[in-house]
Each structure stands twice: as C-alpha cells, then as structure tokens.
Short mmCIF file of N, CA and C in Angstrom, two decimals:
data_model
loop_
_atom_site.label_atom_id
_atom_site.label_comp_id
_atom_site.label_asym_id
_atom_site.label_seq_id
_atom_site.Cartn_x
_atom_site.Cartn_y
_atom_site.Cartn_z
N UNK K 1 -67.85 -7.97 187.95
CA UNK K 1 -68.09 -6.58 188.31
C UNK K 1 -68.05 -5.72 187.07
N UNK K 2 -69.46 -4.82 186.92
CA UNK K 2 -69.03 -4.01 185.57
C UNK K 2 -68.41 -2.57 186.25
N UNK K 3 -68.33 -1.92 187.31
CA UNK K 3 -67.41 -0.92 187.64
C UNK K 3 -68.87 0.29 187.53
N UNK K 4 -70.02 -0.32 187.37
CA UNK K 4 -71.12 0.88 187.30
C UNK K 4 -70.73 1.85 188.93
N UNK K 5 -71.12 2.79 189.17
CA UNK K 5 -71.07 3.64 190.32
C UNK K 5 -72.64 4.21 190.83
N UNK K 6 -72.91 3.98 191.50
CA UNK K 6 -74.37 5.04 191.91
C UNK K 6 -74.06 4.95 193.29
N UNK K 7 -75.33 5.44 193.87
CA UNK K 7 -75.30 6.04 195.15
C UNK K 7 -76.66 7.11 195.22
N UNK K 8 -76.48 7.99 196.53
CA UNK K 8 -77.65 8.46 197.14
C UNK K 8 -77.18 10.01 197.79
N UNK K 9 -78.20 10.62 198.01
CA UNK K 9 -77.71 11.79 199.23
C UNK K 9 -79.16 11.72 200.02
N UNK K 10 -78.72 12.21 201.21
CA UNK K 10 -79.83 11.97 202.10
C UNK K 10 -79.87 12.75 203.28
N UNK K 11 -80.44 13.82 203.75
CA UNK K 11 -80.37 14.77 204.72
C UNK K 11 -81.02 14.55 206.05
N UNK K 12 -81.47 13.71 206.08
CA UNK K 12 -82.09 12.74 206.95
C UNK K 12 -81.19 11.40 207.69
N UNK K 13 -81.32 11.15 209.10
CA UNK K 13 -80.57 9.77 209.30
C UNK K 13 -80.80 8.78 208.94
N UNK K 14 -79.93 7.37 208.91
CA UNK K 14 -80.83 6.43 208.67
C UNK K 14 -81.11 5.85 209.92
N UNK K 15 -82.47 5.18 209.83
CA UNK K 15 -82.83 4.51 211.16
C UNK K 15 -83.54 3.64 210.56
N UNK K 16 -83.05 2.57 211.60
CA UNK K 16 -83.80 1.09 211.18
C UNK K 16 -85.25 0.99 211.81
N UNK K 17 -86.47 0.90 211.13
CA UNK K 17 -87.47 1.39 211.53
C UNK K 17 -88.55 0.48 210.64
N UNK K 18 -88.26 -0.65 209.56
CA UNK K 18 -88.62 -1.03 208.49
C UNK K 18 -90.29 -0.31 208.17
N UNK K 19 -90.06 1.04 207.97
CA UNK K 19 -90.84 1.80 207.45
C UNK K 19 -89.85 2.62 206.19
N UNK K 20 -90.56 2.67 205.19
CA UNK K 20 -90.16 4.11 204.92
C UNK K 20 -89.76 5.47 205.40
N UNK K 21 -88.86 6.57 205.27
CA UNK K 21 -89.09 7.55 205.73
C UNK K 21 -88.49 8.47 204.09
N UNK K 22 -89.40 9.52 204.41
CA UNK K 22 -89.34 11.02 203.28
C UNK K 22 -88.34 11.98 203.55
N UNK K 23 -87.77 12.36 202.63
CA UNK K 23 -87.06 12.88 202.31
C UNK K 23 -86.53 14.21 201.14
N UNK K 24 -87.39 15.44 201.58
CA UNK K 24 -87.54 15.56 200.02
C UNK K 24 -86.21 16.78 199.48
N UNK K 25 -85.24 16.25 200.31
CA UNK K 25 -83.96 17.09 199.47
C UNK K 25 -82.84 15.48 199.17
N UNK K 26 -83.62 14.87 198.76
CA UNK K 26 -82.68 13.47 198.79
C UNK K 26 -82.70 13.58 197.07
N UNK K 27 -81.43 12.59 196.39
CA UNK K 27 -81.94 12.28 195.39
C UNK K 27 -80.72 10.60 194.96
N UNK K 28 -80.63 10.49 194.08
CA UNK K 28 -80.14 9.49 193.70
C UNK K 28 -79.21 9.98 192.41
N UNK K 29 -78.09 9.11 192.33
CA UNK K 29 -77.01 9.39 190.99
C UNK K 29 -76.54 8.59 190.61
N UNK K 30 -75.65 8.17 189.43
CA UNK K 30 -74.99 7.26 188.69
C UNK K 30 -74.14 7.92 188.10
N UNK K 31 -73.16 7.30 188.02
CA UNK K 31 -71.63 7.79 186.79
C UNK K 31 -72.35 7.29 185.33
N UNK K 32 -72.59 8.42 184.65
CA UNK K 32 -73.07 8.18 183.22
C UNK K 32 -72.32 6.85 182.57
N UNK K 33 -70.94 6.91 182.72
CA UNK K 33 -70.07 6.00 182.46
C UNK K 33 -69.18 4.83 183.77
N UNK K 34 -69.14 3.46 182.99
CA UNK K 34 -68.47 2.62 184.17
C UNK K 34 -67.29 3.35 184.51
N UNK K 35 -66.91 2.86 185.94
CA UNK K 35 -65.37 3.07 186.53
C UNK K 35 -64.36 1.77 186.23
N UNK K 36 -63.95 1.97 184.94
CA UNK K 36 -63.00 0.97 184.72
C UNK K 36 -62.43 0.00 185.62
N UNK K 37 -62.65 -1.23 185.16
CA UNK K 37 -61.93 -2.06 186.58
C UNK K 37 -60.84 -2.82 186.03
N UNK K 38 -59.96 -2.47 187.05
CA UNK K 38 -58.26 -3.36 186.82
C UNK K 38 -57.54 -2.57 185.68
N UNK K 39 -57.97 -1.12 185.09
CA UNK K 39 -56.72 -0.36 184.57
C UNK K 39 -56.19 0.36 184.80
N UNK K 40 -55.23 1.25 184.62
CA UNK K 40 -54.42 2.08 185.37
C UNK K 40 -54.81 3.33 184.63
N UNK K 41 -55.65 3.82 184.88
CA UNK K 41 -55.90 5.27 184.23
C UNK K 41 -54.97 6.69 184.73
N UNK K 42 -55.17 7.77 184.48
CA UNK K 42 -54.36 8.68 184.96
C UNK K 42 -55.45 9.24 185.86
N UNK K 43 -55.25 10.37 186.92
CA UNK K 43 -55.87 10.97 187.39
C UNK K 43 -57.23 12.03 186.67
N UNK K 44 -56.26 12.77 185.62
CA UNK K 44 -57.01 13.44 184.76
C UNK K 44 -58.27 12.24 184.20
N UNK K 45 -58.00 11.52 183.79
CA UNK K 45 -58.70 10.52 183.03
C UNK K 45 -59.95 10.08 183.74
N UNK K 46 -59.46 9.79 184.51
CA UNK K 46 -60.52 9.33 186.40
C UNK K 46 -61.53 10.24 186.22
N UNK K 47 -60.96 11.75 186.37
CA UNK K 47 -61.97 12.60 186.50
C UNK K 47 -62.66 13.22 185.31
N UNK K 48 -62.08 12.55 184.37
CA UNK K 48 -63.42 12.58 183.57
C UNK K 48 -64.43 12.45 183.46
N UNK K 49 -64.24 10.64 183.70
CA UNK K 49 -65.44 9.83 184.06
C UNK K 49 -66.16 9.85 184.97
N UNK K 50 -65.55 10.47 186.11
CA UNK K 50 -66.31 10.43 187.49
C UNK K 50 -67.02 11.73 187.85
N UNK K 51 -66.58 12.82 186.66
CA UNK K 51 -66.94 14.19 187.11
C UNK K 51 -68.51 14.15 185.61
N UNK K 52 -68.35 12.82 185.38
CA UNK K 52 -69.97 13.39 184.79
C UNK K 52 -70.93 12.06 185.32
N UNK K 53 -71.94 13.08 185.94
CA UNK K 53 -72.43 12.21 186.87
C UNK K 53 -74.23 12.28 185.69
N UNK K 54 -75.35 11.81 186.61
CA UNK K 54 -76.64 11.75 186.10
C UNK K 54 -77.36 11.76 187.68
N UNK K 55 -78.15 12.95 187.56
CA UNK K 55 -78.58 12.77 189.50
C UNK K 55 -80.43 13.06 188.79
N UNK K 56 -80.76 12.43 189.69
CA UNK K 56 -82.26 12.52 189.67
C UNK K 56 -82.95 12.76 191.17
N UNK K 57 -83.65 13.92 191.53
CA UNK K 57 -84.44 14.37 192.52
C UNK K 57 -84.77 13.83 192.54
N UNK K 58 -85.59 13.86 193.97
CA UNK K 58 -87.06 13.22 194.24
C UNK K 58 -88.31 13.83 193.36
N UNK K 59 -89.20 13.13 193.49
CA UNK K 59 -90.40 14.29 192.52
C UNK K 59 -91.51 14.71 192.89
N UNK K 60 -91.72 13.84 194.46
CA UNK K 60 -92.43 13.96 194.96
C UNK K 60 -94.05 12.96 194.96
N UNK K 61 -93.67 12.74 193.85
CA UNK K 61 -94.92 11.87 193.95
C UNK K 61 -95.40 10.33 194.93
N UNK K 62 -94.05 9.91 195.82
CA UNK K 62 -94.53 9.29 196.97
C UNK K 62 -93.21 9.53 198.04
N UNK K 63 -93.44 8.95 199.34
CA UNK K 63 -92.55 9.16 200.17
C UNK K 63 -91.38 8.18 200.86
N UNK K 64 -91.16 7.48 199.73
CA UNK K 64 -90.46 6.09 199.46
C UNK K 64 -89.29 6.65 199.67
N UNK K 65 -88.61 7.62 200.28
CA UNK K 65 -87.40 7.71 200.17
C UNK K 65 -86.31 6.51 200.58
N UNK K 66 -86.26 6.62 201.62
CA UNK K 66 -85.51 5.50 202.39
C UNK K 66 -85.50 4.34 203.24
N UNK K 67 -85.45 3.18 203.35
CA UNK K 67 -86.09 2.35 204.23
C UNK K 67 -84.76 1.41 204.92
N UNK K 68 -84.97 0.90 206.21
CA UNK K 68 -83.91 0.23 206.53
C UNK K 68 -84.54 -0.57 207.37
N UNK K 69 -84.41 -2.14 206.96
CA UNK K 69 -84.56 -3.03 207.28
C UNK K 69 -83.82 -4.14 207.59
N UNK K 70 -84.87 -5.12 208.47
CA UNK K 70 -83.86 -6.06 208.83
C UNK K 70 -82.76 -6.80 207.94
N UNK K 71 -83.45 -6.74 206.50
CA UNK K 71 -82.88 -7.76 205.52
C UNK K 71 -82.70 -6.88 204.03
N UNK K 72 -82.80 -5.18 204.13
CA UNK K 72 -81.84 -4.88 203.64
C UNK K 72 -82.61 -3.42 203.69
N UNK K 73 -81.73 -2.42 202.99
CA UNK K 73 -81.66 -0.67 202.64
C UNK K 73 -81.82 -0.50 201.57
N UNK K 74 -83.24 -0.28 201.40
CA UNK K 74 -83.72 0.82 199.78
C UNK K 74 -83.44 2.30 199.57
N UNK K 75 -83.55 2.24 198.48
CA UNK K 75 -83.55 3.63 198.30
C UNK K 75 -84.81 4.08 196.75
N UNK K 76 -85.55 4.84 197.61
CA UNK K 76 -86.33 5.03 196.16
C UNK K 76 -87.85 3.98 196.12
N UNK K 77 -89.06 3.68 195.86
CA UNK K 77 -89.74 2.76 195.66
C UNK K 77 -91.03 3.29 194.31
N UNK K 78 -91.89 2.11 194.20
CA UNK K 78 -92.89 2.66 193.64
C UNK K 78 -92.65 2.27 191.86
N UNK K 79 -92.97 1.06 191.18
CA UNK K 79 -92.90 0.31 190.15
C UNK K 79 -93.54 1.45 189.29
N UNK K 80 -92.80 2.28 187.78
CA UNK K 80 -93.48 2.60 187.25
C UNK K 80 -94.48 1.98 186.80
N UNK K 81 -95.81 2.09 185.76
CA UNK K 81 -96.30 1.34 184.61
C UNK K 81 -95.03 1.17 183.74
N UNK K 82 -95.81 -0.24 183.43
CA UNK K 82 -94.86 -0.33 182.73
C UNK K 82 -93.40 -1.03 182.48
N UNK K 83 -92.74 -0.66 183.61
CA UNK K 83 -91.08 -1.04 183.91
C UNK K 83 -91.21 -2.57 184.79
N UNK K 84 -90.05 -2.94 184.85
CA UNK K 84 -90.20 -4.31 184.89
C UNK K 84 -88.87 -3.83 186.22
N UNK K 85 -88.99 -4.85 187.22
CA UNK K 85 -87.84 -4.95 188.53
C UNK K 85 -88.65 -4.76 189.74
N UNK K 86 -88.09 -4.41 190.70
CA UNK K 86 -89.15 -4.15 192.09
C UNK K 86 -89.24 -3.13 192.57
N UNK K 87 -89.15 -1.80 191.50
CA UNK K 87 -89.50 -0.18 192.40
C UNK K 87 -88.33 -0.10 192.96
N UNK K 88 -87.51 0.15 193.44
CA UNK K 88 -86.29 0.47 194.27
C UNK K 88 -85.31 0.91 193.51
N UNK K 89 -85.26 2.35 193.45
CA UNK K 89 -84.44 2.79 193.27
C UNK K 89 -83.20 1.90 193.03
N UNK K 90 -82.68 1.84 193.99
CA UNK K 90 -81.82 0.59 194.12
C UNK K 90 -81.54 -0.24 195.61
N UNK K 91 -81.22 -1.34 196.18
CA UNK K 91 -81.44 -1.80 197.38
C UNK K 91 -80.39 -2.71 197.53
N UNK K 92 -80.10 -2.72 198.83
CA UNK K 92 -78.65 -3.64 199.64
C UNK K 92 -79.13 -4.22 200.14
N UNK K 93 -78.94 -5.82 199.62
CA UNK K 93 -78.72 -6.71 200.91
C UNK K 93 -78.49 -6.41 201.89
N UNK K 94 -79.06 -7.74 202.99
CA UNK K 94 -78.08 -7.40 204.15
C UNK K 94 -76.76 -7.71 204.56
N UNK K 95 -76.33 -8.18 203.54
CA UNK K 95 -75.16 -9.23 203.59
C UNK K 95 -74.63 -7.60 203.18
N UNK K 96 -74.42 -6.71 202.34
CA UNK K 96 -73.68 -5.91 201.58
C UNK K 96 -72.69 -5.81 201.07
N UNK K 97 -73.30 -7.26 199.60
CA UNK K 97 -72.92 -7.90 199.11
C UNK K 97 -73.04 -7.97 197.70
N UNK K 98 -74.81 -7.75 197.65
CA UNK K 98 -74.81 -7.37 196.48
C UNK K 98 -76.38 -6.57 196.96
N UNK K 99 -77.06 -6.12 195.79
CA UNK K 99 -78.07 -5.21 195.17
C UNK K 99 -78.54 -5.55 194.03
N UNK K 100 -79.77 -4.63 193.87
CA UNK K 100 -80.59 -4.32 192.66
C UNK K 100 -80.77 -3.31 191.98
N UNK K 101 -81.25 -2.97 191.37
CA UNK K 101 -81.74 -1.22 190.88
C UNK K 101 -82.95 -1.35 190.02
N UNK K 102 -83.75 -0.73 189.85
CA UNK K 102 -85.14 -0.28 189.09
C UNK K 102 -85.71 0.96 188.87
N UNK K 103 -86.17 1.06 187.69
CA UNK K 103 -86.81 2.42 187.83
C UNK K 103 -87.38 2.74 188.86
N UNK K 104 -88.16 4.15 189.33
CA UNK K 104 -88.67 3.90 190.58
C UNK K 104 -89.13 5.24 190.25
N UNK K 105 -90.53 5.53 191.10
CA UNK K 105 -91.18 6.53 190.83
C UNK K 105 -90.67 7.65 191.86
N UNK K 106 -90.19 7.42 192.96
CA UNK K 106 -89.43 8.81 193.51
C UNK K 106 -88.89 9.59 193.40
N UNK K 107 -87.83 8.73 192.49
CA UNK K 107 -86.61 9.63 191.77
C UNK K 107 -86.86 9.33 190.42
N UNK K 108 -88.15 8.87 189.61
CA UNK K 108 -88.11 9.25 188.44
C UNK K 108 -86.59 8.46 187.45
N UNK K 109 -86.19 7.70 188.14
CA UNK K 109 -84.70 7.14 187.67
C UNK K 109 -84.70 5.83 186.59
N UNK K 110 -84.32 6.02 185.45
CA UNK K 110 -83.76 4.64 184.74
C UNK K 110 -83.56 3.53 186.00
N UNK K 111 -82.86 2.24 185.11
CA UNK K 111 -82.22 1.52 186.24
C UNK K 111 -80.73 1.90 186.15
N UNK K 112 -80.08 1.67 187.21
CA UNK K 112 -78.87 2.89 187.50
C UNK K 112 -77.66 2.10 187.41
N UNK K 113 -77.85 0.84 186.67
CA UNK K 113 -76.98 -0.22 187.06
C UNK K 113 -76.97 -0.64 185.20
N UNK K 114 -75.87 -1.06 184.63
CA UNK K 114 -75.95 -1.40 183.32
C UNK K 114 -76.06 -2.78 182.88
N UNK K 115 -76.59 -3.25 183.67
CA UNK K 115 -77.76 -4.89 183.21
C UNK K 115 -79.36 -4.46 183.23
N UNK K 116 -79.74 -3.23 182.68
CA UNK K 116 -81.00 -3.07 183.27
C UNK K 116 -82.31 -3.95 183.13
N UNK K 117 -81.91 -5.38 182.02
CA UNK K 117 -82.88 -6.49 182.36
C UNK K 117 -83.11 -7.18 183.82
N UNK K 118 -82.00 -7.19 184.27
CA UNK K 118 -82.40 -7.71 185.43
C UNK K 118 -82.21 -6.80 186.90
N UNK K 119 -81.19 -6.03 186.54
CA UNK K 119 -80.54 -4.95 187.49
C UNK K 119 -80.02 -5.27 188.62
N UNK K 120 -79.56 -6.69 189.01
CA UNK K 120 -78.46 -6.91 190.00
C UNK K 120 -77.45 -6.44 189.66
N UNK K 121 -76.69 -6.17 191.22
CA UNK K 121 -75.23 -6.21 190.79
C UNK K 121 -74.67 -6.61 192.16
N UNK K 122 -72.80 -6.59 192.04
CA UNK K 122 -72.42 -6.45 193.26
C UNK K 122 -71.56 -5.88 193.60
N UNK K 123 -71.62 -5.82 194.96
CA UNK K 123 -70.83 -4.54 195.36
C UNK K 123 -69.46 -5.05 195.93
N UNK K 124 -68.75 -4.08 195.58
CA UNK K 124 -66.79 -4.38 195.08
C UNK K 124 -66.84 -3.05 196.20
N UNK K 125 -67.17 -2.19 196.75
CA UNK K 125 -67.00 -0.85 197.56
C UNK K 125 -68.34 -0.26 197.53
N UNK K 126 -68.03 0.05 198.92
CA UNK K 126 -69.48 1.22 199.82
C UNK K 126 -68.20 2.08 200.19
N UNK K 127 -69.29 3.14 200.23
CA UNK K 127 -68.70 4.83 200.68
C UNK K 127 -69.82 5.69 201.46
N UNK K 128 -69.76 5.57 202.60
CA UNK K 128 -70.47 6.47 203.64
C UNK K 128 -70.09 7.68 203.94
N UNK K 129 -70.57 8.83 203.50
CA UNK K 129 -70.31 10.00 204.32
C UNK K 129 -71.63 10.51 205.14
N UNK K 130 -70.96 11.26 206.43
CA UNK K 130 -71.81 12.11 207.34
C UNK K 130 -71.35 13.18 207.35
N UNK K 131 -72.25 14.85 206.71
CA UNK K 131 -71.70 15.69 207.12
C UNK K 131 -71.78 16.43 208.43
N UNK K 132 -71.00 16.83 209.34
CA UNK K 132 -71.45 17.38 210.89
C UNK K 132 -70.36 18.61 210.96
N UNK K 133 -70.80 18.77 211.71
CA UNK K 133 -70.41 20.33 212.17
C UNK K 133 -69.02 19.99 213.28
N UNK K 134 -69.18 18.45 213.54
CA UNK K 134 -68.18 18.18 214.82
C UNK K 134 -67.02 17.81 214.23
N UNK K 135 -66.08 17.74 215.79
CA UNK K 135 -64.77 17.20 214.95
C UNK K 135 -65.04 15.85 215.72
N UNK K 136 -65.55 15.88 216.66
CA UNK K 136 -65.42 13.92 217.03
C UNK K 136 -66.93 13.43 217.40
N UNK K 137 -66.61 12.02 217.02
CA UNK K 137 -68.14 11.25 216.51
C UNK K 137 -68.51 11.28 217.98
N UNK K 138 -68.38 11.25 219.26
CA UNK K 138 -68.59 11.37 220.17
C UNK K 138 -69.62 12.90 220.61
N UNK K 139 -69.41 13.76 220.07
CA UNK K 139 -70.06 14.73 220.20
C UNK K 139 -71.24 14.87 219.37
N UNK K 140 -71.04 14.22 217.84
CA UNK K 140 -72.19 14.56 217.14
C UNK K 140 -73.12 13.37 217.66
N UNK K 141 -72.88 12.37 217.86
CA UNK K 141 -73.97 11.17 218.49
C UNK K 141 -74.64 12.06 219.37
N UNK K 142 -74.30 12.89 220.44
CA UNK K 142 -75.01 13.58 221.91
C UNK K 142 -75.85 14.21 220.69
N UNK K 143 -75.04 15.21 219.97
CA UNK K 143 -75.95 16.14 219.64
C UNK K 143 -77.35 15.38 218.86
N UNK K 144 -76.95 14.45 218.12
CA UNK K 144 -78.12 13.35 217.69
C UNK K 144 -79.07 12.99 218.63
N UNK K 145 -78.82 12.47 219.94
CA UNK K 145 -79.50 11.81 220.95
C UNK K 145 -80.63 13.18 221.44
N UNK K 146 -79.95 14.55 221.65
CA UNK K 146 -80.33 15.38 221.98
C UNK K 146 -82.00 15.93 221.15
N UNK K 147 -81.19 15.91 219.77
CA UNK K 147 -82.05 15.83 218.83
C UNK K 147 -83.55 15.25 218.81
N UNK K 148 -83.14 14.24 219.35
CA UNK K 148 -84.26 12.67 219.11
C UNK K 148 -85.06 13.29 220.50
N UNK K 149 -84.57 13.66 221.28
CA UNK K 149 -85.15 13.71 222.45
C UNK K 149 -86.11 15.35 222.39
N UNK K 150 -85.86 16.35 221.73
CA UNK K 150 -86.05 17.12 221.68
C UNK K 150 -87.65 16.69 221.12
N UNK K 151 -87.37 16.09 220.13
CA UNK K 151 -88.28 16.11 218.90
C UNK K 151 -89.73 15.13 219.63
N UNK K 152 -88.93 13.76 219.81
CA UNK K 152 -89.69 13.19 221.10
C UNK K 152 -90.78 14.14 222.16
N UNK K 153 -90.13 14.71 222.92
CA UNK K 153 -90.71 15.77 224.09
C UNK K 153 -91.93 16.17 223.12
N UNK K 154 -91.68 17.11 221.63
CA UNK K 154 -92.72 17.75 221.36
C UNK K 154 -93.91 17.20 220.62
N UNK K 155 -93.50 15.74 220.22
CA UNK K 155 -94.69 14.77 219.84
C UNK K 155 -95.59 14.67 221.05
N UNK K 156 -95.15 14.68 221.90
CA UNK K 156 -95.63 13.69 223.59
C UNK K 156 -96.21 14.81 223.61
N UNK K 157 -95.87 16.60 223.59
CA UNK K 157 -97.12 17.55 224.65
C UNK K 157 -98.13 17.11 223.65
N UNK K 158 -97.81 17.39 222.00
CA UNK K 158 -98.65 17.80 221.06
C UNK K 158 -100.24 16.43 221.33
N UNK K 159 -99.41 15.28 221.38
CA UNK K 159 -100.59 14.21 221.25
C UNK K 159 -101.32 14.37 223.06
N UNK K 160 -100.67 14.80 223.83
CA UNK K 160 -101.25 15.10 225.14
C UNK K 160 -102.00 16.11 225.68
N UNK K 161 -101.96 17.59 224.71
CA UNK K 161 -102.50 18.88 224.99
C UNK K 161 -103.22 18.50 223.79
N UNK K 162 -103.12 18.22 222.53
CA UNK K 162 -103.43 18.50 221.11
C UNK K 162 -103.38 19.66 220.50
N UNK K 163 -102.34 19.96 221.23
CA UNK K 163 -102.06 21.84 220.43
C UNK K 163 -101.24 21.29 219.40
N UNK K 164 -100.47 22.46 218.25
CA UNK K 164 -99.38 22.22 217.34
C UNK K 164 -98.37 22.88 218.85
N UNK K 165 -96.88 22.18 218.44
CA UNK K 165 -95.65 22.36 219.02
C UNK K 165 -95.62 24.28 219.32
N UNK K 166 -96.26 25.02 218.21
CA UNK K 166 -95.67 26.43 218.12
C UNK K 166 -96.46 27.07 219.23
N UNK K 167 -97.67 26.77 219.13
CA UNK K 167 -98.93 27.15 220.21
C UNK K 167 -97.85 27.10 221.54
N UNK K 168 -97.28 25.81 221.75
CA UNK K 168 -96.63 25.63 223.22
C UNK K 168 -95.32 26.78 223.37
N UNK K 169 -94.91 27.23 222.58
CA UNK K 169 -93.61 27.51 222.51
C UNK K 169 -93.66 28.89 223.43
N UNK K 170 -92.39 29.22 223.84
CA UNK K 170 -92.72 30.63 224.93
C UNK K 170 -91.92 31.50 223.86
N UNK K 171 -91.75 31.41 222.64
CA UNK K 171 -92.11 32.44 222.00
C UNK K 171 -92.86 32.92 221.30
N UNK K 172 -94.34 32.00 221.65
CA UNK K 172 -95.45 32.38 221.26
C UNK K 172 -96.18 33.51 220.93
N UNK K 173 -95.61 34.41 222.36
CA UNK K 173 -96.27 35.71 222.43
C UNK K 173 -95.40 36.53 221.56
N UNK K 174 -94.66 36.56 221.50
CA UNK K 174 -93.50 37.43 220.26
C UNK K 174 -94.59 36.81 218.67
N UNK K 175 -94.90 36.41 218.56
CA UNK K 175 -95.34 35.68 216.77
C UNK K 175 -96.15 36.80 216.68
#
C-alpha cells in the first residue's frame, strides 16, 4: 500500500445501469501527498497533508462521468492522445479490492495514483458520504423513490403527448 488518497464528488446517485451517466458539478481529487502508512503522526501534521488536496472538474468534453456496473464503478472515461491506461479516471473492482487510475478526458486528470506506469492500486479504506437533508435513511430513500417516480411520470406524458414537461405543467399559464 503506498497510502495515495483520491476519490470523487458526485451530485447525482449512483445507479447500477452499466451506462454512463453525466454529471457536470462532479469532479475528482487526490492528496497531492501520500497518507503515511503505519506512523504515528500528530494531528496538526495529518492536516497538513490532507488539507492540500489537487481537484480537477469535469470539462465537459464527454459525459463519462460515472458508471456502475456489474463488474465494477468508474469514474471519469475517455483515453487522452497520447496517455497510456484505460481512460478512467479511476475504477473499482467489484471485489473492492483493488483499482486503477488514468488520465481521462473528463476530468482532464493526471493518473491520481503514484505508480502512474501502470496505475493499479489497492484499496486499504472506502469512505462514502450522502449529503441529505434527513435525519433517518428511511425517509431519504421515500424521498428518493418519490423522486424517481416523479421524474418517471414526466418522461411517460412527454414521450406520450410529445410536449416538453413545462408545456404540461399547470403553471403554465402564470409563465
């Protein structure tokens, strides 16, 4: 383990869908520097290292943000010229176990991992956060489901009337 750190932000859910999905307030980061492994640093010290980060936007130039598949979770795609690895930002097994990293044209990113000949690594810790408005996961799932269903309903008039969603809306006449 070299103690490298990266990771993702993502405003979007993930859903297993083995498509891509876009994202364009997402980006990708790395700890400029490894997280020491097996010493006893001080707190101050910690946050040295951990408070200088390297984040790279999306850039827009494809919609590779995120993908989740049967046999593993990218982040990022799209092989520069040039760069050598498989486009992915960086990507998890499904085992989540280990990974890769590559430049990648989404986020415009080095490889984020410090073997960048080959850019495996493995993973010693995952860290998931969700931010919600709730205090229990029970409520934000409804509000999720709600969500899905909402969004659902207005695909179904749109491909059935062929209006846009706003045309339908009954605050149409107010616009």
């Amino acid at each position: 383990l070299a103690g490298d750190v990266l990771g993702c932000f993502m405003s979007i859910p993930w859903i297993r869908s083995g498509r891509y999905q876009r994202d364009g307030q997402s980006f990708v980061f790395k700890l400029k520097k490894p997280r020491p492994v097996g010493s006893s640093l001080s707190p101050d010290e910690l946050a040295a290292i951990e408070g200088d980060v390297a984040v790279y936007k999306w850039t827009g130039a494809n919609e590779m943000c995120q993908l989740v598949a049967s046999d593993k979770i990218a982040v990022g795609g799209g092989l520069p010229s040039g760069a050598g690895g498989d486009g992915f930002g960086f990507v998890i097994s499904n085992s989540f176990s280990s990974g890769s990293s590559s430049p990648c044209k989404t986020y415009d990113n080095p490889c984020l991992v410090s073997d960048p000949e080959g850019g495996a690594f493995e993973i010693a810790n995952i860290e998931l956060w969700a931010l919600t408005p709730f205090l229990f996961e029970a409520d934000a799932e409804r509000s999720e489901r709600s969500q899905h269903k909402v969004a659902r309903d207005i695909l179904q008039k749109n491909d059935i009337y062929g209006n846009s969603p706003s045309s339908q809306s009954p605050w149409s006449q107010f616009l």
